mmCIF file of C-alpha atoms and ligand atoms in Angstrom:
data_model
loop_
_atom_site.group_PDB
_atom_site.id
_atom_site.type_symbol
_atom_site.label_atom_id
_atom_site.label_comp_id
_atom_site.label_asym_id
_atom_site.label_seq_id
_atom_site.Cartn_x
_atom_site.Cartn_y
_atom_site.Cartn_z
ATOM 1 C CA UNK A 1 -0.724 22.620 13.679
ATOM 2 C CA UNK A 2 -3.264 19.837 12.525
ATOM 3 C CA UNK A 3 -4.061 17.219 15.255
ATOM 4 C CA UNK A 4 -1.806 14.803 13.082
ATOM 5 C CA UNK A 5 1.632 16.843 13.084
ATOM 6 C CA UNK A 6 0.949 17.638 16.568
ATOM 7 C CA UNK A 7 1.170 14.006 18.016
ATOM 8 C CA UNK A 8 3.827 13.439 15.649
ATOM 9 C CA UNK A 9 5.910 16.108 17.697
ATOM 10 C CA UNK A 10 4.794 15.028 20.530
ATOM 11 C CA UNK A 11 6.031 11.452 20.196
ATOM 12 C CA UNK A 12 9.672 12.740 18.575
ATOM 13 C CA UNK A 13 9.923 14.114 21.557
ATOM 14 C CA UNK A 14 9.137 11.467 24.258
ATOM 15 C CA UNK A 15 11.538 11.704 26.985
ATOM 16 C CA UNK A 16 12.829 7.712 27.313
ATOM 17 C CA UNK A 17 12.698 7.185 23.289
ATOM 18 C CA UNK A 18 15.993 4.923 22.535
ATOM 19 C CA UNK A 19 17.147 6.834 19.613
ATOM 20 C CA UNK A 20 15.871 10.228 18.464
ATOM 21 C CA UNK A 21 15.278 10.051 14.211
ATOM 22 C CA UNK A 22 15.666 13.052 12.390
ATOM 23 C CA UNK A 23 13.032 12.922 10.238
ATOM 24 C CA UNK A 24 12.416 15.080 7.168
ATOM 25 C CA UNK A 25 9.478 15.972 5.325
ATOM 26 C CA UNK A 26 9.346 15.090 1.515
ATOM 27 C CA UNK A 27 9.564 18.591 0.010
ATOM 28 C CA UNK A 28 6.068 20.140 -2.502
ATOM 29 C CA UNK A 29 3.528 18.311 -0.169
ATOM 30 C CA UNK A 30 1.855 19.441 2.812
ATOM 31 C CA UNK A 31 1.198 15.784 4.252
ATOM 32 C CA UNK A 32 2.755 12.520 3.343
ATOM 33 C CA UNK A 33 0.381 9.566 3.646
ATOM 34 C CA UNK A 34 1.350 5.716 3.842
ATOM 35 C CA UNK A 35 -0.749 3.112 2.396
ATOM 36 C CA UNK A 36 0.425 -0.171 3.883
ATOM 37 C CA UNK A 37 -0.172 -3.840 3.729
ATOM 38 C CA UNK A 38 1.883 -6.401 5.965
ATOM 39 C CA UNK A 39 1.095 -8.936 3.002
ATOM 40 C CA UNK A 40 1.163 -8.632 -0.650
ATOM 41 C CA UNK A 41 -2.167 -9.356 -2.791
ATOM 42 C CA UNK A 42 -4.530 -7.499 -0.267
ATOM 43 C CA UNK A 43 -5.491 -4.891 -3.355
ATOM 44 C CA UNK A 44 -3.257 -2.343 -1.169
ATOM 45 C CA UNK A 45 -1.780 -0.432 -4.815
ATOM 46 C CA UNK A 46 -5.305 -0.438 -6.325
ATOM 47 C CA UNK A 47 -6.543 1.087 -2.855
ATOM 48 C CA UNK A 48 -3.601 3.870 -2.721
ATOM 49 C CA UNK A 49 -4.546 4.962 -6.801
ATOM 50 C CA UNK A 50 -8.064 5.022 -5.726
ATOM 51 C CA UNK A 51 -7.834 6.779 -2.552
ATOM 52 C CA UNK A 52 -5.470 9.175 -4.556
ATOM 53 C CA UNK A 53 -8.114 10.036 -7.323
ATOM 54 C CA UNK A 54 -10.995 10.065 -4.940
ATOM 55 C CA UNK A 55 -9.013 12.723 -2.967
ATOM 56 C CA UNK A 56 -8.519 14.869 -6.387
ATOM 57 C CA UNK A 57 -12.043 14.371 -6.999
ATOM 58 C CA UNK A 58 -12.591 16.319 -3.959
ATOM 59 C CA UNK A 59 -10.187 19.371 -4.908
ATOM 60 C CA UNK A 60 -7.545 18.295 -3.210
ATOM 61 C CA UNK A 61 -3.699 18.192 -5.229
ATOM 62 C CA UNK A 62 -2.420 14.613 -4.599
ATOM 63 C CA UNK A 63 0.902 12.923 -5.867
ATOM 64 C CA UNK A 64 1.472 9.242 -5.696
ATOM 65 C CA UNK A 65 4.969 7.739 -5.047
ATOM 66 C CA UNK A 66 5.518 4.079 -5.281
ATOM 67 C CA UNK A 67 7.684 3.226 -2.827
ATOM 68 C CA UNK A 68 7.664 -0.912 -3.827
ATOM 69 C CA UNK A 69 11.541 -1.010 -5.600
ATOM 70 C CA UNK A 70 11.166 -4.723 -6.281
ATOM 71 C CA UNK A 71 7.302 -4.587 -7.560
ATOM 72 C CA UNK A 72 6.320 -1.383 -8.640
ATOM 73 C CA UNK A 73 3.376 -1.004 -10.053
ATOM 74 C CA UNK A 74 1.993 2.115 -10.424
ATOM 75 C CA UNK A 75 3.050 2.862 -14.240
ATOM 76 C CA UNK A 76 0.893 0.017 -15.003
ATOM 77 C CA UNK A 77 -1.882 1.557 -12.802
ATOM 78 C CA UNK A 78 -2.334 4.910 -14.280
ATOM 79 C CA UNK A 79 -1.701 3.401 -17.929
ATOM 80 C CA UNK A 80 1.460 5.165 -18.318
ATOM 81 C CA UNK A 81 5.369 3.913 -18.512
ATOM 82 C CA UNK A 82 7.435 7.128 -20.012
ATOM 83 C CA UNK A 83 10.874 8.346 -18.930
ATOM 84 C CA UNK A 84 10.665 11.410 -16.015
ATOM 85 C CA UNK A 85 12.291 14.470 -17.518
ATOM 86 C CA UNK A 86 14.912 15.742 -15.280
ATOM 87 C CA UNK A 87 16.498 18.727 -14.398
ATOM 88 C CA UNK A 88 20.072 18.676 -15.431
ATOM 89 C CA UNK A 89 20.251 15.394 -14.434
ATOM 90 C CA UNK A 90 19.746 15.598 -10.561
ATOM 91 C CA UNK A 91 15.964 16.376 -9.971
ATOM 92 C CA UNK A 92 13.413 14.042 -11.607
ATOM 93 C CA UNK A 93 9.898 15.933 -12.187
ATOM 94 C CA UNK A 94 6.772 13.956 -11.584
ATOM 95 C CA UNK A 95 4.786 11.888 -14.288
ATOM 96 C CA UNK A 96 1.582 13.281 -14.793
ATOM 97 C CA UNK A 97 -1.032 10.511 -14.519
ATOM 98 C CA UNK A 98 -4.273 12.245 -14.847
ATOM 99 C CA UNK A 99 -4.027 15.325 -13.276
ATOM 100 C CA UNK A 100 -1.795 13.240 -10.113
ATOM 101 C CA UNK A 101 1.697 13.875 -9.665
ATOM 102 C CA UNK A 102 2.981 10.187 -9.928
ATOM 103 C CA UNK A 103 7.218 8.692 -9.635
ATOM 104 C CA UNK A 104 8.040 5.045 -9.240
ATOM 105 C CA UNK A 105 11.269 2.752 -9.995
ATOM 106 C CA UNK A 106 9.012 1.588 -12.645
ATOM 107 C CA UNK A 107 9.579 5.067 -14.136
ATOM 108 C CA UNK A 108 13.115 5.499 -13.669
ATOM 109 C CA UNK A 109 14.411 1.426 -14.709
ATOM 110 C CA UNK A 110 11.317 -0.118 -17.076
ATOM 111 C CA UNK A 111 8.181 -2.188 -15.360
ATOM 112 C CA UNK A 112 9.838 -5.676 -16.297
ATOM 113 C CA UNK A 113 13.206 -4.916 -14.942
ATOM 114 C CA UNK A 114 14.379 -7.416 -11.814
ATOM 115 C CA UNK A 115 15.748 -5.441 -9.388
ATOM 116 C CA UNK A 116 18.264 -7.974 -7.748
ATOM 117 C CA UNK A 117 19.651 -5.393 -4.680
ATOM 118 C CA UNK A 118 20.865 -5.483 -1.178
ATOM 119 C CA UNK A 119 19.671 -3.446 1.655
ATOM 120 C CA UNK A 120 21.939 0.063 1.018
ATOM 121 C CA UNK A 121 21.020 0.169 -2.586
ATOM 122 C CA UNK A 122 17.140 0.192 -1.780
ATOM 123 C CA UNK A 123 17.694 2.661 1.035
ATOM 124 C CA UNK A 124 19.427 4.807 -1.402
ATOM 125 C CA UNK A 125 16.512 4.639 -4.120
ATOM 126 C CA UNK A 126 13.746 5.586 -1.327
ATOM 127 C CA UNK A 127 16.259 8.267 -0.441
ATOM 128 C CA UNK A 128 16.119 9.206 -4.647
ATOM 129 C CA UNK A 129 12.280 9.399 -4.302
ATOM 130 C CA UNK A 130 11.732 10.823 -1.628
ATOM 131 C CA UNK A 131 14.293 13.699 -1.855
ATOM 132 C CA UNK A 132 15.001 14.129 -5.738
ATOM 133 C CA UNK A 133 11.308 14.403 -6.871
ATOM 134 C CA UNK A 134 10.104 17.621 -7.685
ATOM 135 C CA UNK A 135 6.617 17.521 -6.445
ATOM 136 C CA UNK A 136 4.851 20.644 -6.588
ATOM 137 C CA UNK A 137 2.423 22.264 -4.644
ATOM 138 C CA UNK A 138 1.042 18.919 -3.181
ATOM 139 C CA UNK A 139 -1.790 18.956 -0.593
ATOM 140 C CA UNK A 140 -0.997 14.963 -0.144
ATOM 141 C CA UNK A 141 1.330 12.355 -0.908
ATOM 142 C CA UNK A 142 0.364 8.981 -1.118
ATOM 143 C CA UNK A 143 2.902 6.604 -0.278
ATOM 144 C CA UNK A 144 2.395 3.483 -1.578
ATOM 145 C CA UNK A 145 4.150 0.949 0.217
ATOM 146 C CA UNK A 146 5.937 -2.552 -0.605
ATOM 147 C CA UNK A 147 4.561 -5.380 1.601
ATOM 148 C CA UNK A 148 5.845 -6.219 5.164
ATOM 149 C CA UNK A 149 8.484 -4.549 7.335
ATOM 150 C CA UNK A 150 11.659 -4.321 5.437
ATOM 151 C CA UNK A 151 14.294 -1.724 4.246
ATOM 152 C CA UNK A 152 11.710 0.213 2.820
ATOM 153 C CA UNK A 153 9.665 0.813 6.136
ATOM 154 C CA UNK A 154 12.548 1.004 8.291
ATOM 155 C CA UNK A 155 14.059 3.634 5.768
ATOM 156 C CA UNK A 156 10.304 5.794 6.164
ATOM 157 C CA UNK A 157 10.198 4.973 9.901
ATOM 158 C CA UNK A 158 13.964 6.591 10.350
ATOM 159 C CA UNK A 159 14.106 9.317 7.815
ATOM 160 C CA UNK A 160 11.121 10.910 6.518
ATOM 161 C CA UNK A 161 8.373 12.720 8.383
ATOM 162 C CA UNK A 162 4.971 10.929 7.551
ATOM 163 C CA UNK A 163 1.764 11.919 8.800
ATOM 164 C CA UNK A 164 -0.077 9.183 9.090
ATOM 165 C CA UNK A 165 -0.342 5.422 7.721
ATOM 166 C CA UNK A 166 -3.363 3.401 6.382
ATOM 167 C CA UNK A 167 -3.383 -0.555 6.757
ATOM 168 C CA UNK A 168 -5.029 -2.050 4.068
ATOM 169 C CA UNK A 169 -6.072 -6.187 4.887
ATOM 170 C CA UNK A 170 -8.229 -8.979 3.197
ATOM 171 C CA UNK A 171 -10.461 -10.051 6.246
ATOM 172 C CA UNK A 172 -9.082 -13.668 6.555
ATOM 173 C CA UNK A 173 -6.928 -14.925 9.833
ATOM 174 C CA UNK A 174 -3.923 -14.930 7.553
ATOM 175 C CA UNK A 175 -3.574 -11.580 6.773
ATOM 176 C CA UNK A 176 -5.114 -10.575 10.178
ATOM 177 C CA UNK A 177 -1.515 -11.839 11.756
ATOM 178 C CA UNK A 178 0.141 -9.496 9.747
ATOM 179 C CA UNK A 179 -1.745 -6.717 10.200
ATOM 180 C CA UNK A 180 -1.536 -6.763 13.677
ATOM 181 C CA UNK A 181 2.124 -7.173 12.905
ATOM 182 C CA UNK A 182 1.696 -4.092 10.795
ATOM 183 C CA UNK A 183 0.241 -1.954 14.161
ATOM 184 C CA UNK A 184 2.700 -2.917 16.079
ATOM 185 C CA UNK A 185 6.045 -1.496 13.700
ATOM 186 C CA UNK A 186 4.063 1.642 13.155
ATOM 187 C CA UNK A 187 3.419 2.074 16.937
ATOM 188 C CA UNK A 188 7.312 0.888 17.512
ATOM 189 C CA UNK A 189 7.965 3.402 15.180
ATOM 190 C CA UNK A 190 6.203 6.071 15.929
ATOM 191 C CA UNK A 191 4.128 6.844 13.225
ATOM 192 C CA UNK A 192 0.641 7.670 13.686
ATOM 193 C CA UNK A 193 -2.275 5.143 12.279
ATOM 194 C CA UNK A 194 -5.004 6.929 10.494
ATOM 195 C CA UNK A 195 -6.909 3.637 9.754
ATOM 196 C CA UNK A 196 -7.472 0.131 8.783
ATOM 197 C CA UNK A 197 -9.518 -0.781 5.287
ATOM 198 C CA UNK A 198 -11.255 -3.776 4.810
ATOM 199 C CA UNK A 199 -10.344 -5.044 1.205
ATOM 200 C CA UNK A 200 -12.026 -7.558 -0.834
ATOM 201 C CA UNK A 201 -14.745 -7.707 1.991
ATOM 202 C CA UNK A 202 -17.648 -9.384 0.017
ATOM 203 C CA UNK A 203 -18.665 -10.565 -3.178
ATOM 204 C CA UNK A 204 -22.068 -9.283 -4.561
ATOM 205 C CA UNK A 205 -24.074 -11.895 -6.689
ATOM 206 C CA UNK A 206 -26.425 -11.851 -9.507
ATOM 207 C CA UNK A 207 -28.287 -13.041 -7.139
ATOM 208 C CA UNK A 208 -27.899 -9.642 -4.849
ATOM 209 C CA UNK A 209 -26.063 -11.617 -2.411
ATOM 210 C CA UNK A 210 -23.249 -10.887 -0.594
ATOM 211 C CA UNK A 211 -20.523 -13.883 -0.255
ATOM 212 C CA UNK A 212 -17.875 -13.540 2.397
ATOM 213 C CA UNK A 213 -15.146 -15.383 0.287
ATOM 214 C CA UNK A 214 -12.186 -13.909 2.903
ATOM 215 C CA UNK A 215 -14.513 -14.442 6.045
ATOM 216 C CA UNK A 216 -15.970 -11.068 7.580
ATOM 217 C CA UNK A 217 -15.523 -8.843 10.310
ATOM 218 C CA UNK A 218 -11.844 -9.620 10.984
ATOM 219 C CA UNK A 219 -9.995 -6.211 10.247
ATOM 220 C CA UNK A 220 -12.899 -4.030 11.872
ATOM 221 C CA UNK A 221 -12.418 -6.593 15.060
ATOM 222 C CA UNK A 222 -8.585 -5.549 15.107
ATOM 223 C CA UNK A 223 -9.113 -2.301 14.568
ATOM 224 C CA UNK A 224 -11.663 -2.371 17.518
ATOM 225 C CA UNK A 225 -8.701 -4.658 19.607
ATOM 226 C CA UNK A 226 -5.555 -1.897 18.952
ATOM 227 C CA UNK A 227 -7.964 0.775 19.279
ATOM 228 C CA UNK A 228 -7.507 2.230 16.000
ATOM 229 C CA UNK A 229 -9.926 4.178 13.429
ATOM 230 C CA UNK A 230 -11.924 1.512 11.342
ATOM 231 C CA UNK A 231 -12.055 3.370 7.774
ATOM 232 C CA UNK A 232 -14.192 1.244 5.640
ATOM 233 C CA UNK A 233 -14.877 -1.306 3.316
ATOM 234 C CA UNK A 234 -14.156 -2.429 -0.185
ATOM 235 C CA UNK A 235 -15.889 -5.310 -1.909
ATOM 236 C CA UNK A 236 -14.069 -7.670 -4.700
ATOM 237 C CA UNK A 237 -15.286 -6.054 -7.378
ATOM 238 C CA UNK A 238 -14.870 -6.684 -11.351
ATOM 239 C CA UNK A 239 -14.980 -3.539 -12.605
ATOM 240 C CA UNK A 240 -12.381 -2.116 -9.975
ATOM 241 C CA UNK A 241 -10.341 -4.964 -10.997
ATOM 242 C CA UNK A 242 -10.900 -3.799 -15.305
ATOM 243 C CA UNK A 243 -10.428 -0.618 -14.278
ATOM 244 C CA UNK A 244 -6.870 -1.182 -13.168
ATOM 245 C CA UNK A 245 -5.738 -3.624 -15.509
ATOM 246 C CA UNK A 246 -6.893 -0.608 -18.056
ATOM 247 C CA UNK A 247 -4.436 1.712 -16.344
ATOM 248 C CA UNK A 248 -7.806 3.883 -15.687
ATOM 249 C CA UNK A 249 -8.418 3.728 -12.050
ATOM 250 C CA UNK A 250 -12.132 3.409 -11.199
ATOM 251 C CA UNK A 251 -12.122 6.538 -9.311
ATOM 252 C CA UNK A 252 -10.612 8.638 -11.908
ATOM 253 C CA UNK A 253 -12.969 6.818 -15.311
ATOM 254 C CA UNK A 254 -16.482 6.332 -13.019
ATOM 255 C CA UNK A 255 -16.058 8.430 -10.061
ATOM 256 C CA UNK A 256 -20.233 7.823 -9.320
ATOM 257 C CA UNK A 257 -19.499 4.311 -9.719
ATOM 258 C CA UNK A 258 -21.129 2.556 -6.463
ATOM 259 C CA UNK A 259 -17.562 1.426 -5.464
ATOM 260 C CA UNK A 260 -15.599 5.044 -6.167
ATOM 261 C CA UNK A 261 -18.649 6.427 -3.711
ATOM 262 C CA UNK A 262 -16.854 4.068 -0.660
ATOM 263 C CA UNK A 263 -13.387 5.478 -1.947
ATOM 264 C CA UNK A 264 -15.083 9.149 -1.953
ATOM 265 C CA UNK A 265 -16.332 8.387 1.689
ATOM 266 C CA UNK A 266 -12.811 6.845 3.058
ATOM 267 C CA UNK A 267 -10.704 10.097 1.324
ATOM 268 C CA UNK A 268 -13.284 12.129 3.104
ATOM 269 C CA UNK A 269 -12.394 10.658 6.244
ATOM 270 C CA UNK A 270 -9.172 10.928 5.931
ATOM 271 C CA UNK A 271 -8.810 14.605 5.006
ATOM 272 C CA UNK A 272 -10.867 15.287 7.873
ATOM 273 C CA UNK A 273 -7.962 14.248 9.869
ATOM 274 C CA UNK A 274 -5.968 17.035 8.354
ATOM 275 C CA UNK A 275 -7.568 20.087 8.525
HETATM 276 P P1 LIG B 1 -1.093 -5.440 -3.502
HETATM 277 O O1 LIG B 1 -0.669 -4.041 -3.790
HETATM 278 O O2 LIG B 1 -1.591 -5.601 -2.084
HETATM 279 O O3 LIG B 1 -0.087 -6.485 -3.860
HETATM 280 P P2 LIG B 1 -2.870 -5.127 -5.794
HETATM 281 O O4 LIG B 1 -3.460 -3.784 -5.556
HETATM 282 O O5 LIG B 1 -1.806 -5.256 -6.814
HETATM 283 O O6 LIG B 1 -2.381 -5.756 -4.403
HETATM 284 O O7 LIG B 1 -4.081 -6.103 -6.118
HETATM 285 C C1 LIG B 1 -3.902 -7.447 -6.477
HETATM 286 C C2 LIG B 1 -4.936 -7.805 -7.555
HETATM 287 O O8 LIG B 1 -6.235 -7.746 -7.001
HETATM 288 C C3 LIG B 1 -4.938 -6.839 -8.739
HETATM 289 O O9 LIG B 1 -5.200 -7.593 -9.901
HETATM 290 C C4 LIG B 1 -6.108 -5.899 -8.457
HETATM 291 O O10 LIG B 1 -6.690 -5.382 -9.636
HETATM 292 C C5 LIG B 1 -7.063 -6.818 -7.728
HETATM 293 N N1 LIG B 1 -7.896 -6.144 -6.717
HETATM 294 C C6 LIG B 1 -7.481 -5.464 -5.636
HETATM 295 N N2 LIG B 1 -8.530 -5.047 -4.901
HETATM 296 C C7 LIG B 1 -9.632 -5.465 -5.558
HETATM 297 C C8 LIG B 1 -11.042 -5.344 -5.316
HETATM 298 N N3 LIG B 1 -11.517 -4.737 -4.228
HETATM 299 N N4 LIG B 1 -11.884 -5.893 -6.233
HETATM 300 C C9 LIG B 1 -11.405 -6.538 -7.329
HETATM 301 N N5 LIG B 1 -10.107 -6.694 -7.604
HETATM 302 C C10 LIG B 1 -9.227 -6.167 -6.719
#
């Protein structure tokens, strides 16, 4: 048993814990990973496509299911908005988005469509994806969740077994609250934090300088403060941001791209974790 499921166990089983959650494993992957932001705009959907691809680049079978019902926007990121075939109607098979196993509500309803739903109707379309999806054969999923610490999260905290969640942040006080807000559901929770990313960390120049236009250090320091796994950083970046307005993530088009190389370190770290 990796190091991962073993804590995992270990906490389902804590002797005290108000309410035991059964928890079940999304079926065709071996580990189910969370990418999570507590606020929207950090760049935490363009991290979780990258991170994907950068883990394919090194051999590893990844699948990528949008989890945000209200903004999804994966179809957009992988330059693809078809209809999942289905199997008689019940199962949906996976879009292919470049060799990655991909499903969103974006899929299933069309990108521009409001989705104007209560609570039970959102738990019951995590409940589609996560247990009608035919992934196959996955080594990781990457969940890619809406913002905050909603229906959504409360719906993974209960139900499904994850392995591990990533906080993604911008390094200014703002989004700093809500990270820490973040930590603190996942350790409520129960579910093991593999790592914080730095987003958006600096600007290079023409010039070759760096500018801090979020401030600096911030998400390291609360990583440092919860005692949690700093994973890296990204800068703001023009051609990441092309890239995904393309629907070609940068990882995927220009994996030796001096950005994808971060996203190639970060993945590496992270499969470390479950070996
Ligand atoms: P979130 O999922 O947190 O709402 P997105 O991933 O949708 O955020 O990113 C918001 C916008 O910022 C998008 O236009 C995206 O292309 C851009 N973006 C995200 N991260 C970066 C980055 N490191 N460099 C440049 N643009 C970025």
């Amino acid at each position: 048993m990796s190091d991962i499921k073993e804590k995992m166990s270990n906490a389902t089983k804590q002797k005290g814990e108000p309410k035991k959650f059964i928890r079940t494993p999304i079926k065709g992957t071996k580990y189910t990973i969370m990418v999570s932001s507590a606020k929207g705009g950090v760049g935490k959907s363009t991290f979780a496509v990258n991170l994907a691809f950068a883990l394919k680049n090194l051999g590893k079978k990844v699948g990528i299911l949008d989890a945000d019902i209200f903004g999804p926007s994966l179809p957009k990121l992988i330059g693809k908005n078809i209809k999942p075939e289905t199997e008689n109607g019940k199962a949906i098979f996976p879009v292919d988005g470049y060799g990655i196993q991909c499903m969103s509500m974006g899929f299933l309803v069309g990108e521009t469509t409001p989705m104007i739903w209560r609570g039970p109707m959102v738990i019951s379309a995590i409940k589609t994806l996560t247990e009608k999806v035919l992934w196959k054969d996955l080594d990781y999923i990457i969940v890619d969740m809406p913002p905050g610490t909603g229906d959504t999260q409360l719906t993974f905290a209960q139900d499904i077994m994850v392995d591990g969640a990533i906080i993604v942040s911008t390094p200014q006080d703002m989004a700093l609250l809500d990270v820490k807000r973040g930590i603190q559901m996942f350790n409520k929770t129960k579910i093991n934090i593999i790592g914080l990313i730095d987003n958006m960390s600096f600007f290079k120049g023409d010039d070759g300088k760096k500018y801090k236009i979020f401030g600096e250090g911030g998400v390291e320091k609360t990583a440092k403060e919860f005692n949690k796994e700093f994973l890296g950083k990204i800068p703001l970046h023009q051609d990441l941001r092309i890239a995904s307005d393309k629907g070609l993530p940068l990882t995927h088009s220009s994996p030796e791209h001096e950005v994808s190389l971060l996203f190639t370190d970060i993945a590496k770290k992270v499969s470390e974790k479950f070996i």
